Amino acid sequence: MAIETIGVIGAGTMGNGIAQVCALAGLQAIVQDVNPAALERALKTISGSLDRSVRKGALTEEAKAQVMARIRTTTEAGDLAQADLVIEAATENEAVKIRILQAVDRILRPGAIIATNTSSISITRLAAATSRPERFVGMHFFNPVPVMALVEIIRGLRTTEATVEEVAELSRALGKTPIGVRNSAGFAVNRILCPMLNEAVFTLQEGIASAEEIDAGMRLGCNHPIGPLALCDMVGLDVLLAVMEVLYGAFNDPKYRPAPLLREMVDAGMLGRKSGRGFFVYDK
């Protein structure tokens, strides 16, 4: 099946990034969100990102206009019916995702693929909530989507090889490198990354070093491009907490216990860049 039209559910950071790379690759992108303001912000973010490419000489104004013309926004889920593949990029909450996936499953034609951008939730379990588990797959992009080269492709128990191959081919067409990952809590990258970030929060909580010193230590001592606490802020503290809770629940191992400071900051609404304040303060 030729994939030409991509539906993206969720106009947040991941959703707008996915829509941007799809449109840059010459595909039609339909971004659906129940919040009109979120859709407006998404278009503004994409336009700003493309403007930076224009200033660098990587894109012409004409090419930018063509990319923007390939992106359509809507508040109506029914508008996704024409999509060949829909990528769900909603909040990292299993009940919310299942509700969204069941709704889109009802309107898509039988051969269309449903992918989820979940960073930790079982693909098999999400797929089982739909009528097409064979055409359901995990397609986990990384933030910021236009910059990060990796896509984890996670097969559920009933995902067919053909579905995996189609999504891998699409990932390559988007300029990404796909890796195949077995369905397991946190998959591959977050299984390694999130406990490290959680440990950085424990290190701060215990007063071992300041946030600035922890991040400087990991940048300068381990050659990381960004410190772990700044990365927490970029990812979103609520997202990190959700992943840690999935890992803790799946493995029942205390090494995955979320740091109490992480939970308290989420309770306080200090979610990182998206709220203007996390471990560091940002201009919104």
PDB file of N, CA, C and O in Angstrom, residues 48-104:
ATOM      1  N   GLY A  48       7.620  28.569  12.230  1.00  0.00           N
ATOM      2  CA  GLY A  48       8.842  29.112  12.821  1.00  0.00           C
ATOM      3  C   GLY A  48      10.027  28.199  12.584  1.00  0.00           C
ATOM      4  O   GLY A  48      11.140  28.665  12.295  1.00  0.00           O
ATOM      5  N   SER A  49       9.801  26.908  12.686  1.00  0.00           N
ATOM      6  CA  SER A  49      10.869  25.938  12.446  1.00  0.00           C
ATOM      7  C   SER A  49      11.344  25.998  10.997  1.00  0.00           C
ATOM      8  O   SER A  49      12.553  25.986  10.716  1.00  0.00           O
ATOM      9  N   LEU A  50      10.393  26.095  10.074  1.00  0.00           N
ATOM     10  CA  LEU A  50      10.750  26.183   8.658  1.00  0.00           C
ATOM     11  C   LEU A  50      11.448  27.503   8.345  1.00  0.00           C
ATOM     12  O   LEU A  50      12.348  27.549   7.490  1.00  0.00           O
ATOM     13  N   ASP A  51      11.037  28.565   9.031  1.00  0.00           N
ATOM     14  CA  ASP A  51      11.711  29.867   8.843  1.00  0.00           C
ATOM     15  C   ASP A  51      13.192  29.769   9.178  1.00  0.00           C
ATOM     16  O   ASP A  51      14.035  30.387   8.514  1.00  0.00           O
ATOM     17  N   ARG A  52      13.515  29.014  10.212  1.00  0.00           N
ATOM     18  CA  ARG A  52      14.929  28.842  10.570  1.00  0.00           C
ATOM     19  C   ARG A  52      15.692  28.140   9.449  1.00  0.00           C
ATOM     20  O   ARG A  52      16.846  28.467   9.177  1.00  0.00           O
ATOM     21  N   SER A  53      15.029  27.180   8.803  1.00  0.00           N
ATOM     22  CA  SER A  53      15.661  26.489   7.670  1.00  0.00           C
ATOM     23  C   SER A  53      15.855  27.431   6.493  1.00  0.00           C
ATOM     24  O   SER A  53      16.863  27.357   5.777  1.00  0.00           O
ATOM     25  N   VAL A  54      14.888  28.335   6.297  1.00  0.00           N
ATOM     26  CA  VAL A  54      15.009  29.334   5.223  1.00  0.00           C
ATOM     27  C   VAL A  54      16.199  30.253   5.490  1.00  0.00           C
ATOM     28  O   VAL A  54      17.009  30.539   4.597  1.00  0.00           O
ATOM     29  N   ARG A  55      16.331  30.709   6.739  1.00  0.00           N
ATOM     30  CA  ARG A  55      17.440  31.607   7.088  1.00  0.00           C
ATOM     31  C   ARG A  55      18.798  30.936   6.908  1.00  0.00           C
ATOM     32  O   ARG A  55      19.788  31.586   6.577  1.00  0.00           O
ATOM     33  N   LYS A  56      18.831  29.628   7.122  1.00  0.00           N
ATOM     34  CA  LYS A  56      20.088  28.885   6.959  1.00  0.00           C
ATOM     35  C   LYS A  56      20.364  28.528   5.497  1.00  0.00           C
ATOM     36  O   LYS A  56      21.420  27.983   5.177  1.00  0.00           O
ATOM     37  N   GLY A  57      19.403  28.811   4.622  1.00  0.00           N
ATOM     38  CA  GLY A  57      19.572  28.480   3.215  1.00  0.00           C
ATOM     39  C   GLY A  57      19.234  27.038   2.875  1.00  0.00           C
ATOM     40  O   GLY A  57      19.469  26.588   1.754  1.00  0.00           O
ATOM     41  N   ALA A  58      18.670  26.301   3.818  1.00  0.00           N
ATOM     42  CA  ALA A  58      18.326  24.900   3.584  1.00  0.00           C
ATOM     43  C   ALA A  58      16.969  24.745   2.903  1.00  0.00           C
ATOM     44  O   ALA A  58      16.634  23.659   2.414  1.00  0.00           O
ATOM     45  N   LEU A  59      16.198  25.836   2.862  1.00  0.00           N
ATOM     46  CA  LEU A  59      14.847  25.804   2.318  1.00  0.00           C
ATOM     47  C   LEU A  59      14.571  27.173   1.696  1.00  0.00           C
ATOM     48  O   LEU A  59      15.014  28.194   2.223  1.00  0.00           O
ATOM     49  N   THR A  60      13.856  27.187   0.573  1.00  0.00           N
ATOM     50  CA  THR A  60      13.452  28.461  -0.023  1.00  0.00           C
ATOM     51  C   THR A  60      12.083  28.859   0.525  1.00  0.00           C
ATOM     52  O   THR A  60      11.344  28.030   1.064  1.00  0.00           O
ATOM     53  N   GLU A  61      11.729  30.124   0.353  1.00  0.00           N
ATOM     54  CA  GLU A  61      10.402  30.590   0.775  1.00  0.00           C
ATOM     55  C   GLU A  61       9.315  29.846   0.012  1.00  0.00           C
ATOM     56  O   GLU A  61       8.273  29.503   0.575  1.00  0.00           O
ATOM     57  N   GLU A  62       9.568  29.581  -1.263  1.00  0.00           N
ATOM     58  CA  GLU A  62       8.588  28.854  -2.068  1.00  0.00           C
ATOM     59  C   GLU A  62       8.406  27.433  -1.549  1.00  0.00           C
ATOM     60  O   GLU A  62       7.282  26.936  -1.434  1.00  0.00           O
ATOM     61  N   ALA A  63       9.526  26.789  -1.212  1.00  0.00           N
ATOM     62  CA  ALA A  63       9.443  25.426  -0.681  1.00  0.00           C
ATOM     63  C   ALA A  63       8.727  25.409   0.656  1.00  0.00           C
ATOM     64  O   ALA A  63       7.936  24.494   0.942  1.00  0.00           O
ATOM     65  N   LYS A  64       8.990  26.406   1.490  1.00  0.00           N
ATOM     66  CA  LYS A  64       8.298  26.499   2.778  1.00  0.00           C
ATOM     67  C   LYS A  64       6.785  26.592   2.570  1.00  0.00           C
ATOM     68  O   LYS A  64       6.007  25.911   3.248  1.00  0.00           O
ATOM     69  N   ALA A  65       6.378  27.438   1.615  1.00  0.00           N
ATOM     70  CA  ALA A  65       4.943  27.598   1.343  1.00  0.00           C
ATOM     71  C   ALA A  65       4.326  26.282   0.891  1.00  0.00           C
ATOM     72  O   ALA A  65       3.189  25.943   1.269  1.00  0.00           O
ATOM     73  N   GLN A  66       5.067  25.518   0.097  1.00  0.00           N
ATOM     74  CA  GLN A  66       4.562  24.225  -0.369  1.00  0.00           C
ATOM     75  C   GLN A  66       4.417  23.239   0.789  1.00  0.00           C
ATOM     76  O   GLN A  66       3.451  22.475   0.852  1.00  0.00           O
ATOM     77  N   VAL A  67       5.380  23.264   1.715  1.00  0.00           N
ATOM     78  CA  VAL A  67       5.309  22.386   2.887  1.00  0.00           C
ATOM     79  C   VAL A  67       4.085  22.731   3.730  1.00  0.00           C
ATOM     80  O   VAL A  67       3.302  21.855   4.121  1.00  0.00           O
ATOM     81  N   MET A  68       3.914  24.026   4.007  1.00  0.00           N
ATOM     82  CA  MET A  68       2.777  24.461   4.831  1.00  0.00           C
ATOM     83  C   MET A  68       1.449  24.105   4.162  1.00  0.00           C
ATOM     84  O   MET A  68       0.472  23.771   4.843  1.00  0.00           O
ATOM     85  N   ALA A  69       1.418  24.148   2.830  1.00  0.00           N
ATOM     86  CA  ALA A  69       0.181  23.832   2.106  1.00  0.00           C
ATOM     87  C   ALA A  69      -0.192  22.360   2.226  1.00  0.00           C
ATOM     88  O   ALA A  69      -1.354  21.984   2.025  1.00  0.00           O
ATOM     89  N   ARG A  70       0.801  21.519   2.532  1.00  0.00           N
ATOM     90  CA  ARG A  70       0.525  20.088   2.681  1.00  0.00           C
ATOM     91  C   ARG A  70       0.044  19.724   4.082  1.00  0.00           C
ATOM     92  O   ARG A  70      -0.245  18.557   4.354  1.00  0.00           O
ATOM     93  N   ILE A  71      -0.027  20.703   4.970  1.00  0.00           N
ATOM     94  CA  ILE A  71      -0.474  20.454   6.346  1.00  0.00           C
ATOM     95  C   ILE A  71      -1.875  21.036   6.533  1.00  0.00           C
ATOM     96  O   ILE A  71      -2.107  22.221   6.295  1.00  0.00           O
ATOM     97  N   ARG A  72      -2.775  20.194   6.960  1.00  0.00           N
ATOM     98  CA  ARG A  72      -4.152  20.611   7.198  1.00  0.00           C
ATOM     99  C   ARG A  72      -4.487  20.332   8.650  1.00  0.00           C
ATOM    100  O   ARG A  72      -4.069  19.312   9.213  1.00  0.00           O
ATOM    101  N   THR A  73      -5.227  21.216   9.286  1.00  0.00           N
ATOM    102  CA  THR A  73      -5.611  20.999  10.683  1.00  0.00           C
ATOM    103  C   THR A  73      -7.123  20.871  10.794  1.00  0.00           C
ATOM    104  O   THR A  73      -7.880  21.416   9.997  1.00  0.00           O
ATOM    105  N   THR A  74      -7.545  20.136  11.809  1.00  0.00           N
ATOM    106  CA  THR A  74      -8.978  19.926  12.014  1.00  0.00           C
ATOM    107  C   THR A  74      -9.244  19.545  13.467  1.00  0.00           C
ATOM    108  O   THR A  74      -8.387  18.953  14.123  1.00  0.00           O
ATOM    109  N   THR A  75     -10.429  19.881  13.928  1.00  0.00           N
ATOM    110  CA  THR A  75     -10.869  19.423  15.253  1.00  0.00           C
ATOM    111  C   THR A  75     -11.745  18.176  15.133  1.00  0.00           C
ATOM    112  O   THR A  75     -12.116  17.580  16.139  1.00  0.00           O
ATOM    113  N   GLU A  76     -12.056  17.785  13.901  1.00  0.00           N
ATOM    114  CA  GLU A  76     -12.977  16.673  13.673  1.00  0.00           C
ATOM    115  C   GLU A  76     -12.229  15.372  13.383  1.00  0.00           C
ATOM    116  O   GLU A  76     -11.470  15.275  12.418  1.00  0.00           O
ATOM    117  N   ALA A  77     -12.443  14.362  14.209  1.00  0.00           N
ATOM    118  CA  ALA A  77     -11.784  13.070  13.996  1.00  0.00           C
ATOM    119  C   ALA A  77     -12.183  12.457  12.666  1.00  0.00           C
ATOM    120  O   ALA A  77     -11.389  11.758  12.028  1.00  0.00           O
ATOM    121  N   GLY A  78     -13.390  12.726  12.215  1.00  0.00           N
ATOM    122  CA  GLY A  78     -13.873  12.176  10.953  1.00  0.00           C
ATOM    123  C   GLY A  78     -13.038  12.568   9.756  1.00  0.00           C
ATOM    124  O   GLY A  78     -13.016  11.863   8.738  1.00  0.00           O
ATOM    125  N   ASP A  79     -12.327  13.685   9.847  1.00  0.00           N
ATOM    126  CA  ASP A  79     -11.492  14.137   8.735  1.00  0.00           C
ATOM    127  C   ASP A  79     -10.268  13.251   8.523  1.00  0.00           C
ATOM    128  O   ASP A  79      -9.560  13.381   7.519  1.00  0.00           O
ATOM    129  N   LEU A  80      -9.994  12.355   9.472  1.00  0.00           N
ATOM    130  CA  LEU A  80      -8.866  11.438   9.338  1.00  0.00           C
ATOM    131  C   LEU A  80      -9.211  10.213   8.492  1.00  0.00           C
ATOM    132  O   LEU A  80      -8.336   9.399   8.209  1.00  0.00           O
ATOM    133  N   ALA A  81     -10.471  10.084   8.082  1.00  0.00           N
ATOM    134  CA  ALA A  81     -10.924   8.884   7.371  1.00  0.00           C
ATOM    135  C   ALA A  81     -10.153   8.648   6.083  1.00  0.00           C
ATOM    136  O   ALA A  81     -10.001   7.505   5.648  1.00  0.00           O
ATOM    137  N   GLN A  82      -9.650   9.710   5.467  1.00  0.00           N
ATOM    138  CA  GLN A  82      -8.940   9.572   4.185  1.00  0.00           C
ATOM    139  C   GLN A  82      -7.475   9.179   4.356  1.00  0.00           C
ATOM    140  O   GLN A  82      -6.771   8.932   3.377  1.00  0.00           O
ATOM    141  N   ALA A  83      -6.987   9.084   5.599  1.00  0.00           N
ATOM    142  CA  ALA A  83      -5.571   8.808   5.839  1.00  0.00           C
ATOM    143  C   ALA A  83      -5.218   7.354   5.530  1.00  0.00           C
ATOM    144  O   ALA A  83      -6.002   6.436   5.749  1.00  0.00           O
ATOM    145  N   ASP A  84      -4.006   7.158   5.024  1.00  0.00           N
ATOM    146  CA  ASP A  84      -3.485   5.811   4.796  1.00  0.00           C
ATOM    147  C   ASP A  84      -2.880   5.255   6.080  1.00  0.00           C
ATOM    148  O   ASP A  84      -2.847   4.039   6.289  1.00  0.00           O
ATOM    149  N   LEU A  85      -2.393   6.152   6.912  1.00  0.00           N
ATOM    150  CA  LEU A  85      -1.812   5.781   8.200  1.00  0.00           C
ATOM    151  C   LEU A  85      -2.105   6.907   9.182  1.00  0.00           C
ATOM    152  O   LEU A  85      -1.967   8.082   8.841  1.00  0.00           O
ATOM    153  N   VAL A  86      -2.506   6.562  10.376  1.00  0.00           N
ATOM    154  CA  VAL A  86      -2.738   7.549  11.429  1.00  0.00           C
ATOM    155  C   VAL A  86      -1.745   7.296  12.555  1.00  0.00           C
ATOM    156  O   VAL A  86      -1.594   6.156  13.009  1.00  0.00           O
ATOM    157  N   ILE A  87      -1.068   8.371  12.983  1.00  0.00           N
ATOM    158  CA  ILE A  87      -0.123   8.282  14.100  1.00  0.00           C
ATOM    159  C   ILE A  87      -0.735   8.986  15.302  1.00  0.00           C
ATOM    160  O   ILE A  87      -0.990  10.196  15.252  1.00  0.00           O
ATOM    161  N   GLU A  88      -1.007   8.240  16.340  1.00  0.00           N
ATOM    162  CA  GLU A  88      -1.554   8.819  17.572  1.00  0.00           C
ATOM    163  C   GLU A  88      -0.398   9.377  18.410  1.00  0.00           C
ATOM    164  O   GLU A  88       0.547   8.664  18.722  1.00  0.00           O
ATOM    165  N   ALA A  89      -0.485  10.675  18.717  1.00  0.00           N
ATOM    166  CA  ALA A  89       0.562  11.333  19.497  1.00  0.00           C
ATOM    167  C   ALA A  89      -0.069  12.142  20.626  1.00  0.00           C
ATOM    168  O   ALA A  89       0.284  13.298  20.863  1.00  0.00           O
ATOM    169  N   ALA A  90      -1.033  11.517  21.298  1.00  0.00           N
ATOM    170  CA  ALA A  90      -1.724  12.175  22.404  1.00  0.00           C
ATOM    171  C   ALA A  90      -0.943  11.974  23.699  1.00  0.00           C
ATOM    172  O   ALA A  90       0.125  11.376  23.718  1.00  0.00           O
ATOM    173  N   THR A  91      -1.503  12.459  24.784  1.00  0.00           N
ATOM    174  CA  THR A  91      -0.845  12.388  26.083  1.00  0.00           C
ATOM    175  C   THR A  91      -0.543  10.943  26.482  1.00  0.00           C
ATOM    176  O   THR A  91      -1.249  10.008  26.083  1.00  0.00           O
ATOM    177  N   GLU A  92       0.524  10.762  27.283  1.00  0.00           N
ATOM    178  CA  GLU A  92       0.982   9.417  27.664  1.00  0.00           C
ATOM    179  C   GLU A  92       0.113   8.862  28.786  1.00  0.00           C
ATOM    180  O   GLU A  92       0.546   8.681  29.923  1.00  0.00           O
ATOM    181  N   ASN A  93      -1.143   8.568  28.435  1.00  0.00           N
ATOM    182  CA  ASN A  93      -2.126   8.034  29.375  1.00  0.00           C
ATOM    183  C   ASN A  93      -2.872   6.917  28.659  1.00  0.00           C
ATOM    184  O   ASN A  93      -3.506   7.149  27.619  1.00  0.00           O
ATOM    185  N   GLU A  94      -2.796   5.708  29.194  1.00  0.00           N
ATOM    186  CA  GLU A  94      -3.324   4.559  28.476  1.00  0.00           C
ATOM    187  C   GLU A  94      -4.823   4.658  28.214  1.00  0.00           C
ATOM    188  O   GLU A  94      -5.280   4.356  27.100  1.00  0.00           O
ATOM    189  N   ALA A  95      -5.587   5.085  29.184  1.00  0.00           N
ATOM    190  CA  ALA A  95      -7.045   5.171  28.999  1.00  0.00           C
ATOM    191  C   ALA A  95      -7.396   6.187  27.910  1.00  0.00           C
ATOM    192  O   ALA A  95      -8.283   5.936  27.079  1.00  0.00           O
ATOM    193  N   VAL A  96      -6.711   7.313  27.917  1.00  0.00           N
ATOM    194  CA  VAL A  96      -6.948   8.341  26.891  1.00  0.00           C
ATOM    195  C   VAL A  96      -6.590   7.792  25.517  1.00  0.00           C
ATOM    196  O   VAL A  96      -7.333   7.959  24.543  1.00  0.00           O
ATOM    197  N   LYS A  97      -5.440   7.129  25.425  1.00  0.00           N
ATOM    198  CA  LYS A  97      -5.002   6.584  24.135  1.00  0.00           C
ATOM    199  C   LYS A  97      -5.997   5.546  23.608  1.00  0.00           C
ATOM    200  O   LYS A  97      -6.336   5.554  22.418  1.00  0.00           O
ATOM    201  N   ILE A  98      -6.455   4.675  24.462  1.00  0.00           N
ATOM    202  CA  ILE A  98      -7.398   3.642  24.022  1.00  0.00           C
ATOM    203  C   ILE A  98      -8.684   4.270  23.497  1.00  0.00           C
ATOM    204  O   ILE A  98      -9.214   3.855  22.452  1.00  0.00           O
ATOM    205  N   ARG A  99      -9.174   5.267  24.192  1.00  0.00           N
ATOM    206  CA  ARG A  99     -10.396   5.950  23.728  1.00  0.00           C
ATOM    207  C   ARG A  99     -10.188   6.560  22.340  1.00  0.00           C
ATOM    208  O   ARG A  99     -11.031   6.436  21.449  1.00  0.00           O
ATOM    209  N   ILE A 100      -9.046   7.212  22.141  1.00  0.00           N
ATOM    210  CA  ILE A 100      -8.738   7.841  20.855  1.00  0.00           C
ATOM    211  C   ILE A 100      -8.557   6.793  19.762  1.00  0.00           C
ATOM    212  O   ILE A 100      -9.081   6.922  18.652  1.00  0.00           O
ATOM    213  N   LEU A 101      -7.828   5.736  20.086  1.00  0.00           N
ATOM    214  CA  LEU A 101      -7.539   4.700  19.091  1.00  0.00           C
ATOM    215  C   LEU A 101      -8.802   3.972  18.652  1.00  0.00           C
ATOM    216  O   LEU A 101      -8.970   3.636  17.482  1.00  0.00           O
ATOM    217  N   GLN A 102      -9.703   3.724  19.584  1.00  0.00           N
ATOM    218  CA  GLN A 102     -10.959   3.057  19.229  1.00  0.00           C
ATOM    219  C   GLN A 102     -11.809   3.946  18.319  1.00  0.00           C
ATOM    220  O   GLN A 102     -12.436   3.460  17.379  1.00  0.00           O
ATOM    221  N   ALA A 103     -11.782   5.245  18.589  1.00  0.00           N
ATOM    222  CA  ALA A 103     -12.564   6.169  17.766  1.00  0.00           C
ATOM    223  C   ALA A 103     -12.019   6.230  16.339  1.00  0.00           C
ATOM    224  O   ALA A 103     -12.778   6.186  15.365  1.00  0.00           O
ATOM    225  N   VAL A 104     -10.702   6.311  16.200  1.00  0.00           N
ATOM    226  CA  VAL A 104     -10.124   6.401  14.847  1.00  0.00           C
ATOM    227  C   VAL A 104     -10.234   5.064  14.128  1.00  0.00           C
ATOM    228  O   VAL A 104     -10.409   5.019  12.910  1.00  0.00           O
TER     229      VAL A 104
END
